[in-house]
Coordinates of C-alpha atoms and ligand atoms in Angstrom, one line a residue:
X1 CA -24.0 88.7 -136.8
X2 CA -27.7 89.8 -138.1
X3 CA -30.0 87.4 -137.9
X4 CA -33.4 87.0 -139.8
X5 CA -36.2 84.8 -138.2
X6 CA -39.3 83.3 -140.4
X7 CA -41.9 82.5 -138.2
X8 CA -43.0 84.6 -135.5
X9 CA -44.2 81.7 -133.0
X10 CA -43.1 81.2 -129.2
X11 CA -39.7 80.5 -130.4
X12 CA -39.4 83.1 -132.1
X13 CA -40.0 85.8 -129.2
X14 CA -37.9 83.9 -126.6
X15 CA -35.0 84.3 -129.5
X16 CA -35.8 87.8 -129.5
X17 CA -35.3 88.0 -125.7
X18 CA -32.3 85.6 -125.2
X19 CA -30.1 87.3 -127.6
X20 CA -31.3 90.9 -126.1
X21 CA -30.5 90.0 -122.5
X22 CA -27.7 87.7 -123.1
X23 CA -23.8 89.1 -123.4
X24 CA -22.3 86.6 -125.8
X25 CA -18.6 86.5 -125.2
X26 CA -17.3 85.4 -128.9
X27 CA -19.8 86.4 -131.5
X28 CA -22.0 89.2 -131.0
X29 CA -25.9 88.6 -132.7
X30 CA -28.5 90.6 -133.5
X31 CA -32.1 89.8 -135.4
X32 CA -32.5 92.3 -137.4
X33 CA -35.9 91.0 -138.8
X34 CA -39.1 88.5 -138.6
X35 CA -41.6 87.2 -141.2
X36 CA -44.3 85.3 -140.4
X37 CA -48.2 85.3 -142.8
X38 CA -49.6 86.0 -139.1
X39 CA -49.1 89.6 -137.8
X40 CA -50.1 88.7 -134.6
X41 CA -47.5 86.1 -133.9
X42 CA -46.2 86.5 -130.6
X43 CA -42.7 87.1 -132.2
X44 CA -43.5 88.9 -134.5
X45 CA -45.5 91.6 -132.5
X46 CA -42.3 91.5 -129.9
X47 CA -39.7 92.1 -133.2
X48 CA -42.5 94.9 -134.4
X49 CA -42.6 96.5 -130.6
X50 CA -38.3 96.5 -130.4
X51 CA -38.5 98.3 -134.1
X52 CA -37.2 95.6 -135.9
X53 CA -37.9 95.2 -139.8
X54 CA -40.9 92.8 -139.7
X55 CA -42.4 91.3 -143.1
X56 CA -45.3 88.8 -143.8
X57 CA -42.9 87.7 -147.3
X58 CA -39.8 85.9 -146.1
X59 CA -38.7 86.6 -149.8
X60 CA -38.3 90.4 -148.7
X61 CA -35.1 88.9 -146.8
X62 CA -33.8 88.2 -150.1
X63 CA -33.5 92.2 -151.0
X64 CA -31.2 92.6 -148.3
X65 CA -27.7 92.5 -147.9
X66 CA -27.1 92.8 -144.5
X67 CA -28.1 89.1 -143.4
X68 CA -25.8 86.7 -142.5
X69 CA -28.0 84.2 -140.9
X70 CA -31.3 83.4 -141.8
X71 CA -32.9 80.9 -138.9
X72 CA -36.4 78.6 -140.3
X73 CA -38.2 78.2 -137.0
X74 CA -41.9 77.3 -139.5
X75 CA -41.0 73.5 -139.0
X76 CA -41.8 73.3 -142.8
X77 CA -39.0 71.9 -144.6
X78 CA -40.6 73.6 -148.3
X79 CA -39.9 76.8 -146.9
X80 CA -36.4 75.7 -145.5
X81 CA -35.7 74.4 -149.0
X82 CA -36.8 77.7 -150.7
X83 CA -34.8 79.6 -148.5
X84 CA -31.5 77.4 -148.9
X85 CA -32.2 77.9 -152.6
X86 CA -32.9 81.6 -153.0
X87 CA -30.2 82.9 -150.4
X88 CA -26.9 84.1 -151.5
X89 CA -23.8 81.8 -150.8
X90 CA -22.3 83.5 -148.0
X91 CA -25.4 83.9 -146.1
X92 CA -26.6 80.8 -143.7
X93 CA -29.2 79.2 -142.9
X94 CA -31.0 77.0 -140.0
X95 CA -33.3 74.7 -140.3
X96 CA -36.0 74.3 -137.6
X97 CA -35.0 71.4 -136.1
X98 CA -31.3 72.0 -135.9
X99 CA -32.5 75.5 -134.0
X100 CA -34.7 73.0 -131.7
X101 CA -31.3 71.3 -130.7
X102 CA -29.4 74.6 -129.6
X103 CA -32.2 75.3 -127.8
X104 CA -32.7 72.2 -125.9
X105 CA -29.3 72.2 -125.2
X106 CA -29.3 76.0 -124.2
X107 CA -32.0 74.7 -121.9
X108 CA -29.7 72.4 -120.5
X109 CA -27.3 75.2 -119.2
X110 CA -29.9 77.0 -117.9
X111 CA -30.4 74.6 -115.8
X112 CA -26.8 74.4 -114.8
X113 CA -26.8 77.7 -114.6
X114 CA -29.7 77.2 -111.9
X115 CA -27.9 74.8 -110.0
X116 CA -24.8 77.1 -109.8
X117 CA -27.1 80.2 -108.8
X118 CA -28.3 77.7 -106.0
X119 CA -24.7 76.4 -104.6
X120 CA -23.5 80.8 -104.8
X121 CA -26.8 81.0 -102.5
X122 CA -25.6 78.4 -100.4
X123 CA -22.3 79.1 -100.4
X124 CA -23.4 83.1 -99.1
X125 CA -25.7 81.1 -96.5
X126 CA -23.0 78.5 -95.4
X127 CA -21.0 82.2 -95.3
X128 CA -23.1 84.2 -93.3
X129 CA -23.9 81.1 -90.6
X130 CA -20.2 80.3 -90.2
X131 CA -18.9 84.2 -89.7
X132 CA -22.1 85.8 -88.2
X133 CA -24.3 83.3 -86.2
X134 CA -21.4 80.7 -84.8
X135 CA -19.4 82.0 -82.0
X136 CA -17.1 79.0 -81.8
X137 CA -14.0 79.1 -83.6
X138 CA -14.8 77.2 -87.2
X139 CA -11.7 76.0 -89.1
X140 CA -11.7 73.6 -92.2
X141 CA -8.5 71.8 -92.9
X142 CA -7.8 69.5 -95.7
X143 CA -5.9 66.2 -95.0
X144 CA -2.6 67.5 -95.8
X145 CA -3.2 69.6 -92.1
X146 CA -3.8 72.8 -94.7
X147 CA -6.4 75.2 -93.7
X148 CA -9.0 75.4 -96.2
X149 CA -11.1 78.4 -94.6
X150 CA -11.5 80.1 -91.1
X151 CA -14.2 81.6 -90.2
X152 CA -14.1 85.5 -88.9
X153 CA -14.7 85.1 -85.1
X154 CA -11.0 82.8 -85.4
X155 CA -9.4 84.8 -87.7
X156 CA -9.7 87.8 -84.9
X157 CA -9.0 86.0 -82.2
X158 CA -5.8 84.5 -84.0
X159 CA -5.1 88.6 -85.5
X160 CA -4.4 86.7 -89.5
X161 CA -6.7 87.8 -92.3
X162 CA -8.3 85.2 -94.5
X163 CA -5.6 85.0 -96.8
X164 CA -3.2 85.1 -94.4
X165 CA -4.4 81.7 -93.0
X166 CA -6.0 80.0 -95.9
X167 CA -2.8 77.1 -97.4
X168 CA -0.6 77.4 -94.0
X169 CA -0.8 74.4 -91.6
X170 CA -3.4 74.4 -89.2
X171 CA -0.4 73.6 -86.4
X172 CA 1.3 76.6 -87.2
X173 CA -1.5 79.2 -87.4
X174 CA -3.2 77.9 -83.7
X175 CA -0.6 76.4 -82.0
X176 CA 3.1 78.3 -83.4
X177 CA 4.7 74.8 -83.6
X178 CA 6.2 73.1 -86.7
X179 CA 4.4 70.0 -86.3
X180 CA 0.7 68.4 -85.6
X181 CA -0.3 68.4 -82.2
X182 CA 0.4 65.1 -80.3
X183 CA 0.6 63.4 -77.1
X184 CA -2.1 62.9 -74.5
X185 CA -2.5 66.1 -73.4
X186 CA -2.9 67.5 -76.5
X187 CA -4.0 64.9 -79.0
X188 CA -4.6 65.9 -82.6
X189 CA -8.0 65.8 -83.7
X190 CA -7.9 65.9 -87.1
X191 CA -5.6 62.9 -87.0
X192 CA -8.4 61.0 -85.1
X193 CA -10.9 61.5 -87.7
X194 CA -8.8 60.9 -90.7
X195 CA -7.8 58.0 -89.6
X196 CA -10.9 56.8 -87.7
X197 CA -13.1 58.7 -90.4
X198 CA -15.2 59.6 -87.3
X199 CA -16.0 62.8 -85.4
X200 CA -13.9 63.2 -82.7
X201 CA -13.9 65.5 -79.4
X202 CA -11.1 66.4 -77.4
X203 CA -9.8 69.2 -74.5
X204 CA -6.7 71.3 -75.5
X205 CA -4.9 73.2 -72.7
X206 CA -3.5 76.4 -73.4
X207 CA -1.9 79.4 -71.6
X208 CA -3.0 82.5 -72.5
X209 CA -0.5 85.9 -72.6
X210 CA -0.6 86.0 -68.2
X211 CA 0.3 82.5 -67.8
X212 CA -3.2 81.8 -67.4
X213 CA -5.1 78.4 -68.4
X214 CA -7.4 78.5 -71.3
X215 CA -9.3 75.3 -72.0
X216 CA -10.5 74.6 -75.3
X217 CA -13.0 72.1 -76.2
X218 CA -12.0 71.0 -79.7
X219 CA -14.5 69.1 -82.0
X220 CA -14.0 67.8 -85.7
X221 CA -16.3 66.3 -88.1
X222 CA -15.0 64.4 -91.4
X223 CA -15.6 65.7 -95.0
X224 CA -16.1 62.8 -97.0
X225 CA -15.8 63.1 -100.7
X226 CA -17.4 59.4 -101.9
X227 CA -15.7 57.4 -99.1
X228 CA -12.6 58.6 -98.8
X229 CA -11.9 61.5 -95.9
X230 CA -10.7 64.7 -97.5
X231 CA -10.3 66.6 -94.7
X232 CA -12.5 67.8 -91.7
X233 CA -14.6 70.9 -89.8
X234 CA -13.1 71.8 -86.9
X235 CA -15.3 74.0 -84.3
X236 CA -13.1 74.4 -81.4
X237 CA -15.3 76.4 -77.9
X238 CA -13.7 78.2 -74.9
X239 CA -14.7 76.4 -72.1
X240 CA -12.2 77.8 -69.7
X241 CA -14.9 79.8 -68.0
X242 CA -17.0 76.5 -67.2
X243 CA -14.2 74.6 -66.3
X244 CA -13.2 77.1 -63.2
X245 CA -17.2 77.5 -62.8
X246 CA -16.8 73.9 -61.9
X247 CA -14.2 73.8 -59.9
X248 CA -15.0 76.3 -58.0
X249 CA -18.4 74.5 -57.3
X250 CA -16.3 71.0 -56.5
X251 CA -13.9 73.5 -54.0
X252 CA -17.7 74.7 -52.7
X253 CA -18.4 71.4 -51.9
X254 CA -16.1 70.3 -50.4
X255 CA -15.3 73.0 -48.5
X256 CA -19.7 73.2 -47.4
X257 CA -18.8 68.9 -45.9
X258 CA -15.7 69.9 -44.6
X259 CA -17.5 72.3 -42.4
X260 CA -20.2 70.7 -41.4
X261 CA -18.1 68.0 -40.2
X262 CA -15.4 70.2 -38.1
X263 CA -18.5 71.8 -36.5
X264 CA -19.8 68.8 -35.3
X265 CA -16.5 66.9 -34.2
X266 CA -14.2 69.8 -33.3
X267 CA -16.1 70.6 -30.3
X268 CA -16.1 67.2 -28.8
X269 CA -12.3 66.3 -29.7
X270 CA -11.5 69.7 -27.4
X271 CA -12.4 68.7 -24.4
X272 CA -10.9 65.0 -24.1
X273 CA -7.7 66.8 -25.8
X274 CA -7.8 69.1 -22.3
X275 CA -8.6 66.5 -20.0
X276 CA -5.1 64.4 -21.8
X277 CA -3.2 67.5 -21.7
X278 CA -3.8 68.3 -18.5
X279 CA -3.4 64.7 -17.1
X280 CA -0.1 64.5 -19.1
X281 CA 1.3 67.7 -17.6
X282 CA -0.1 66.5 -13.3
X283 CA 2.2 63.6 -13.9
X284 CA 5.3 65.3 -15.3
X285 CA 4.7 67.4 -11.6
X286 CA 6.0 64.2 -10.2
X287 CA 9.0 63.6 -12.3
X288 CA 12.1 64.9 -12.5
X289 CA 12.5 66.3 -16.0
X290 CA 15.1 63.7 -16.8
X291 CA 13.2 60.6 -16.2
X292 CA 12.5 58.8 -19.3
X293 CA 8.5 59.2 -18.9
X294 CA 8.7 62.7 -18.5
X295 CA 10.6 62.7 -21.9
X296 CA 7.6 60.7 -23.2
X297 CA 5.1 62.6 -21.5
X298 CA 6.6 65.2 -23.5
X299 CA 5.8 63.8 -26.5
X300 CA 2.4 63.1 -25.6
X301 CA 1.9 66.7 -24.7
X302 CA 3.4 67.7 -28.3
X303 CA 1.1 65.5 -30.2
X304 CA -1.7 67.1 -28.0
X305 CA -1.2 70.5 -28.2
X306 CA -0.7 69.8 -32.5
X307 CA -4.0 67.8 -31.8
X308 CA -5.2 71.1 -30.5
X309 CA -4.2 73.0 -33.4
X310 CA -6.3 71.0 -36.1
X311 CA -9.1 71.4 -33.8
X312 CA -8.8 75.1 -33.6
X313 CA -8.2 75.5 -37.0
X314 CA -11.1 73.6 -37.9
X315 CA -13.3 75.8 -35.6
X316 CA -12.3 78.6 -37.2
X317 CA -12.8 77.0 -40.9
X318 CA -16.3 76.0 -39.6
X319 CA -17.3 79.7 -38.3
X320 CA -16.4 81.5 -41.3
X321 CA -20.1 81.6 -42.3
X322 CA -20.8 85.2 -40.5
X323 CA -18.3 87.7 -41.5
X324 CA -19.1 91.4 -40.2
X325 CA -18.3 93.3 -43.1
X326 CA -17.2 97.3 -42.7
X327 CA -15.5 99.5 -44.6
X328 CA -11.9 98.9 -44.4
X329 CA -8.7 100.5 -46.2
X330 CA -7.3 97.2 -47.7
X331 CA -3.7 98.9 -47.8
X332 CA -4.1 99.2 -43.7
X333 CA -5.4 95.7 -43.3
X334 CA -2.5 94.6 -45.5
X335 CA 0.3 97.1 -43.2
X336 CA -1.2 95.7 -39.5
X337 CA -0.7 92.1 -41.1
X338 CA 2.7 92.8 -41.9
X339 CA 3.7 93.9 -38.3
X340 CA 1.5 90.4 -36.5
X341 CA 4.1 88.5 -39.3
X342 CA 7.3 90.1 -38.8
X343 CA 8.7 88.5 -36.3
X344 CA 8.6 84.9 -37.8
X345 CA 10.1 86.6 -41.0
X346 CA 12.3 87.9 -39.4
X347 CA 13.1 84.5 -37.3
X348 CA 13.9 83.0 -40.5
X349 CA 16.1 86.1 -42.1
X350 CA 13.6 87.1 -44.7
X351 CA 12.5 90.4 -45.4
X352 CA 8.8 91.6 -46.3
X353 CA 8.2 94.2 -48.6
X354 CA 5.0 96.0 -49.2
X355 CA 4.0 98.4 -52.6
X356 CA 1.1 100.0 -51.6
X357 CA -1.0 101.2 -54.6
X358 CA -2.6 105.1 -53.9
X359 CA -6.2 105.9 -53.9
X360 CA -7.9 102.5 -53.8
X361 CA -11.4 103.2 -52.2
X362 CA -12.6 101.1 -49.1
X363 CA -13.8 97.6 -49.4
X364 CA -16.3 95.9 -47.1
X365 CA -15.2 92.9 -45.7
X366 CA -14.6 91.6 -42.1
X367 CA -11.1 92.8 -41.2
X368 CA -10.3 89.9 -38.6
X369 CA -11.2 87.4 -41.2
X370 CA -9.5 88.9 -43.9
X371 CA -6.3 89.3 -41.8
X372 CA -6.4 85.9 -40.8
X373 CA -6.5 85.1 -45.3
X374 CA -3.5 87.3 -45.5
X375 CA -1.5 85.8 -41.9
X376 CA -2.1 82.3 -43.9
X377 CA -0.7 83.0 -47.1
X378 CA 2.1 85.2 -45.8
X379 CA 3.1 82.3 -43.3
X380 CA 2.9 79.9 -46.5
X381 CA 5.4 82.9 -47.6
X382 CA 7.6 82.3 -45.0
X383 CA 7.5 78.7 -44.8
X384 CA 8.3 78.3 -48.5
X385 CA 11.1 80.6 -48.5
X386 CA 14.4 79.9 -48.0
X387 CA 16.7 82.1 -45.5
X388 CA 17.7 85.3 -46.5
X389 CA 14.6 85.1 -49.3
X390 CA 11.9 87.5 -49.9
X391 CA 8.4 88.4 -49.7
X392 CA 6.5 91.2 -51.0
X393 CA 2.8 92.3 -50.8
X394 CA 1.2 94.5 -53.3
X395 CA -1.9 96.6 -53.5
X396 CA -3.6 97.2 -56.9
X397 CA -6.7 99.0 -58.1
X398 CA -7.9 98.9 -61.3
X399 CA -11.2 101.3 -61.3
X400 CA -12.3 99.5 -64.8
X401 CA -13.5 96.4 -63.3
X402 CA -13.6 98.6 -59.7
X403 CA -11.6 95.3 -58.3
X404 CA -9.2 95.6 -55.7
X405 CA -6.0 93.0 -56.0
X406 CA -3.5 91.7 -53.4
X407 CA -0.4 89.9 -54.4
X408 CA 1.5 87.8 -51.7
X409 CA 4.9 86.4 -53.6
X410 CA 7.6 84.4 -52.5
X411 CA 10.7 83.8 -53.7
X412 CA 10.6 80.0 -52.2
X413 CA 10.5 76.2 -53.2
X414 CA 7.3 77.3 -55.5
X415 CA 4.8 74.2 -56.7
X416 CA 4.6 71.4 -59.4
X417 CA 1.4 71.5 -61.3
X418 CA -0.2 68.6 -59.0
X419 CA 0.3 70.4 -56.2
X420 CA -1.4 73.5 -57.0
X421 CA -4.0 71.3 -58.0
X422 CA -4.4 70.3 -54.4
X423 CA -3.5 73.2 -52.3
X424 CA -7.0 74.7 -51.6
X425 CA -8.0 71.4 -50.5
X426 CA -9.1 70.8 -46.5
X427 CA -6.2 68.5 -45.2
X428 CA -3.6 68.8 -47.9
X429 CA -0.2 70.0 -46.4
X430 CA 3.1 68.8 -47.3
X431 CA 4.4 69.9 -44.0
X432 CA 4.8 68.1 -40.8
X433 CA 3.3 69.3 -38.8
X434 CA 0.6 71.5 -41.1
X435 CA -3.0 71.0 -40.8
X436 CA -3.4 71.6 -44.6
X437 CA -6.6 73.9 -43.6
X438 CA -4.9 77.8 -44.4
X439 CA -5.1 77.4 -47.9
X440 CA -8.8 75.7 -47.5
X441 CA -10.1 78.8 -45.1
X442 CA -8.2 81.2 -46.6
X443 CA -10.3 80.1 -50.2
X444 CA -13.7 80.0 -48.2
X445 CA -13.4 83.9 -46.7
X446 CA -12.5 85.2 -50.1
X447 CA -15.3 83.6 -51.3
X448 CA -17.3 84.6 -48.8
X449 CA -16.5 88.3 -49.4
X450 CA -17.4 87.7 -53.3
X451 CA -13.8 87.4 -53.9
X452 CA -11.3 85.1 -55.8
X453 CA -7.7 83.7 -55.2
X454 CA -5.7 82.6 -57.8
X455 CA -2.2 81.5 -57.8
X456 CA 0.7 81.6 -59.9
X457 CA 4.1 79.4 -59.1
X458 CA 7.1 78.3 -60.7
X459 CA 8.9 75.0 -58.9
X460 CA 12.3 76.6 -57.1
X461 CA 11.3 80.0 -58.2
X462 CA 8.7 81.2 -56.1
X463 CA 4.8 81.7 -55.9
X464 CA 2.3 84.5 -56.3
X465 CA -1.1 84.2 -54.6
X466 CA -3.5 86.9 -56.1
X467 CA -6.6 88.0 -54.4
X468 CA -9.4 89.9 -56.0
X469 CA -12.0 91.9 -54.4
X470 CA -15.0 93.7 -55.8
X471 CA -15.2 97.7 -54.6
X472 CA -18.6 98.4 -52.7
X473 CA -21.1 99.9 -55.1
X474 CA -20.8 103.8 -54.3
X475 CA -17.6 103.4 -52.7
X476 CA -15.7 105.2 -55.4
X477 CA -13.8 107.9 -53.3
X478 CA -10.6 107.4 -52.7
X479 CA -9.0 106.4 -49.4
X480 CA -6.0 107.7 -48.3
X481 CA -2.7 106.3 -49.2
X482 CA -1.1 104.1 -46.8
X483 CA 0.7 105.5 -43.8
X484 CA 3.8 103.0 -43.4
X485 CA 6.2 101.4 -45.2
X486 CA 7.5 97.6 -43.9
X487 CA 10.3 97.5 -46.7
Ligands
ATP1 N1 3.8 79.9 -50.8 C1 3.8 78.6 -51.0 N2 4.9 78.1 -51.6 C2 4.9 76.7 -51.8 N3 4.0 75.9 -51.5 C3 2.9 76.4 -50.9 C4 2.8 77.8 -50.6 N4 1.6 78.0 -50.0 C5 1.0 76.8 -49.9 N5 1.8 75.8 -50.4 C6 1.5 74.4 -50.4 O1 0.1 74.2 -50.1 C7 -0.1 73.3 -49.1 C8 -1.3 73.7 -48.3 O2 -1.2 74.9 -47.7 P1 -2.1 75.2 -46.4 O3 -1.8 76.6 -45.9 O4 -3.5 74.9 -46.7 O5 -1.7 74.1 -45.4 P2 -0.3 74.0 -44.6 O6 0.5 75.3 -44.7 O7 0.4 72.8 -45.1 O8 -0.7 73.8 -43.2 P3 -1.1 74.9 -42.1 O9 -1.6 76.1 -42.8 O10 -2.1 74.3 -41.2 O11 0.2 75.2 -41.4 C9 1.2 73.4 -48.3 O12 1.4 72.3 -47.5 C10 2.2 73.6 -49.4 O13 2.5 72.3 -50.0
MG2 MG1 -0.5 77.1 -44.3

């Protein structure tokens, strides 16, 4: 479409411009000319610069034949008259004002147009502070549980590109189930804050592909469109690191109180303990062992010498503070426990096996102390397995991490959740005549030695207790494989 201007104004050279820069998607226009009495009209010298046919006659529009618009931007309605008058029927024509109307209203979209640049900007902002500066997992699901967008650090931890996530339930791509969380343990929170139209925090616990615990600390805010809740922002953390952080500092705890105490008490419970023994046993001298106090004397010398037990025990938990740490070859440390255990395995028909990994270099650590971590979890073995059962022991390095691991697995009655959460604590035993304290001191000289014990178990299946200790810096040559096998 060519387009003629008269008057060579303001308007005139921002016509010239739009209608250069712009790509019109339907009609494509072009001015091909502008008139104005005044050369130096800022249109007109922009129409004379771009080599357009410029004119101080608007008649010399009339000579041409290549016009099919001729746009009045004077304001004078004469000239508008003249031209609707002199131009040939198929040619059109704009009056001022109507012109002033398209542009206002062109003015209008530019402003939309604004307003859209701003919401891409903010959109590439919102972008670049959900994938690139937040580390937490960032998902936002509509009501209807469908995920709306994921952020990047989620989409690798969950292995799904964008698409792949985006319009499946957020159920099915966290969690693999066919329905919204629920229970509890495992509440759903978008389904508190639809219905409460609230934030909403909550702890999700998950095992992760070794049958460990991840915790999850799972927030979601509403999105509200007027007052309605459309759906919500989910930032879930992994707060599995802090969680063991603090239980290992609760374990510290109570472990440092524990120890203080058995210091103080242990000592001055032994020597009453003696002086009962003793006096217990001079009477027995003067009964024949089937008088009826003698029996009872018997008992009190049972309860005593169990008395006597808790009280070593507890001495031993409260000097655990100085270990004299040397080089040692964990897979000998491991062997010589084996042969101080054998006996009571053997007592009880069960057989200890030992896998010995090669070339794991010496660790420093206090070999009587460790021993005595091993003797306790291998007589938890024992006592948790079932005649004719097994137990094995296994040796691991893994030179990444330069940790050195030890495995102690039963085949036995294994635990219930609760229980493991109670094990390592001073006093709890579920046996008769148990002090509860092996698991406790067996935790505290790990620790000691910048260690960590973990343990795995299934109820009537069995358990795994895993040790880990850090190789000595500079102790990377290998020691020599083990010398013995206890199969
Ligand atoms: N291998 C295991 N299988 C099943 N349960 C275990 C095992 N090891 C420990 N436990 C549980 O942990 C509890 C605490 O163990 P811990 O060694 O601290 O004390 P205890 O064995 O009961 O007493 P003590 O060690 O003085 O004989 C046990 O009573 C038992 O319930
Ligand atoms: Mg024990």
């Amino acid at each position: 479409m060519n387009i003629a201007v008269v008057g060579g104004g303001v308007r005139c050279r921002e016509l010239i411009k739009i209608i250069k820069n712009h790509t019109f998607r339907e009609i494509s226009p072009q001015i091909i000319g502008v008139a104005d009495i005044n050369e130096n009209a800022p249109g007109f010298i922009l129409a004379r610069e771009n080599g357009l046919f410029v004119t101080r006659d608007y008649n010399d529009f009339f000579n041409r034949n290549d016009i099919d618009l001729i746009i009045e931007l004077t304001g004078n309605m004469k000239i508008y008259n003249d031209i609707l008058k002199k131009k040939e029927r198929n040619v059109r024509a704009i009056a001022s004002k109507t012109a002033r109307l398209f542009w206002e209203i062109s003015r209008i979209s530019d402003k939309q147009k604004q307003t859209t640049e701003r919401l891409q900007e903010t959109k590439k902002l919102y972008k670049t502070a959900v994938n690139e500066l937040i580390q937490e997992d960032v998902l936002v699901i509509s009501s209807d549980y469908r995920v709306v967008d994921a952020n990047d650090t989620l989409l690798k931890k969950l292995g799904l590109r964008r698409d792949e996530a985006i319009g499946h339930f957020c159920y099915e791509i966290t969690h693999h189930k066919d329905r919204p969380c629920s229970g509890e343990d495992h509440p759903c929170p978008l389904f508190q804050t639809l219905s409460n139209k609230e934030s909403f925090q909550t702890t999700h616990t998950h095992l992760d592909k070794n049958g460990n615990k991840i915790y999850y600390s799972i927030s979601t805010y509403p999105i509200f469109d007027n007052d309605t809740v459309t759906g919500a922002i989910e930032i879930s953390r992994d707060i599995t690191k802090d969680i063991n952080l603090q239980k290992a500092m609760m374990q510290q705890e109570k472990l440092a109180s524990v120890g203080r105490l058995s210091a103080g008490v242990a000592h001055e419970i032994n020597n009453p303990l003696t002086t009962i023994l003793t006096t217990a046993m001079l009477i027995q001298e003067d009964l024949t062992p089937d008088d009826p106090i003698y029996q009872e004397l018997n008992t009190v010398t049972d309860e005593t010498l169990r008395c006597r037990k808790i009280v070593t025990s507890l001495l031993n938990f409260a000097r655990q503070s100085n270990p004299t740490k040397k080089e040692n070859s964990i897979n000998a440390i491991v062997a010589e426990t084996i042969l101080l255990t054998q006996k009571q395995a053997a007592f009880k028909d069960l057989v200890i096996e030992a896998h010995y990994a090669e070339g794991i270099p010496p660790v420093n650590v206090d070999k009587g102390q460790i021993q005595q971590a091993f003797i306790n979890l291998i007589i938890n073995a024992i006592e948790a397995a079932e005649p004719g059962g097994k137990i094995s022991l296994t040796t691991h390095f893994s030179p990444l991490n330069c940790m050195v691991e030890i495995m102690v697995t039963d085949n036995g009655k294994g635990m219930t959740e609760e229980i493991i959460d109670k094990i390592f604590d001073p006093f709890f035993t579920d046996k008769k005549s148990g002090t509860g304290l092996g698991l406790a001191i067996t935790h505290g000289i790990i620790e000691q030695h910048g260690g960590a014990i973990d343990v795995k178990s299934t109820p009537h299946e069995g358990s795994t207790f895993i040790i880990r200790f850090p190789v000595t810096k500079g102790d990377t040559h290998a020691a020599e494989p083990p010398h013995s096998d206890h199969r």
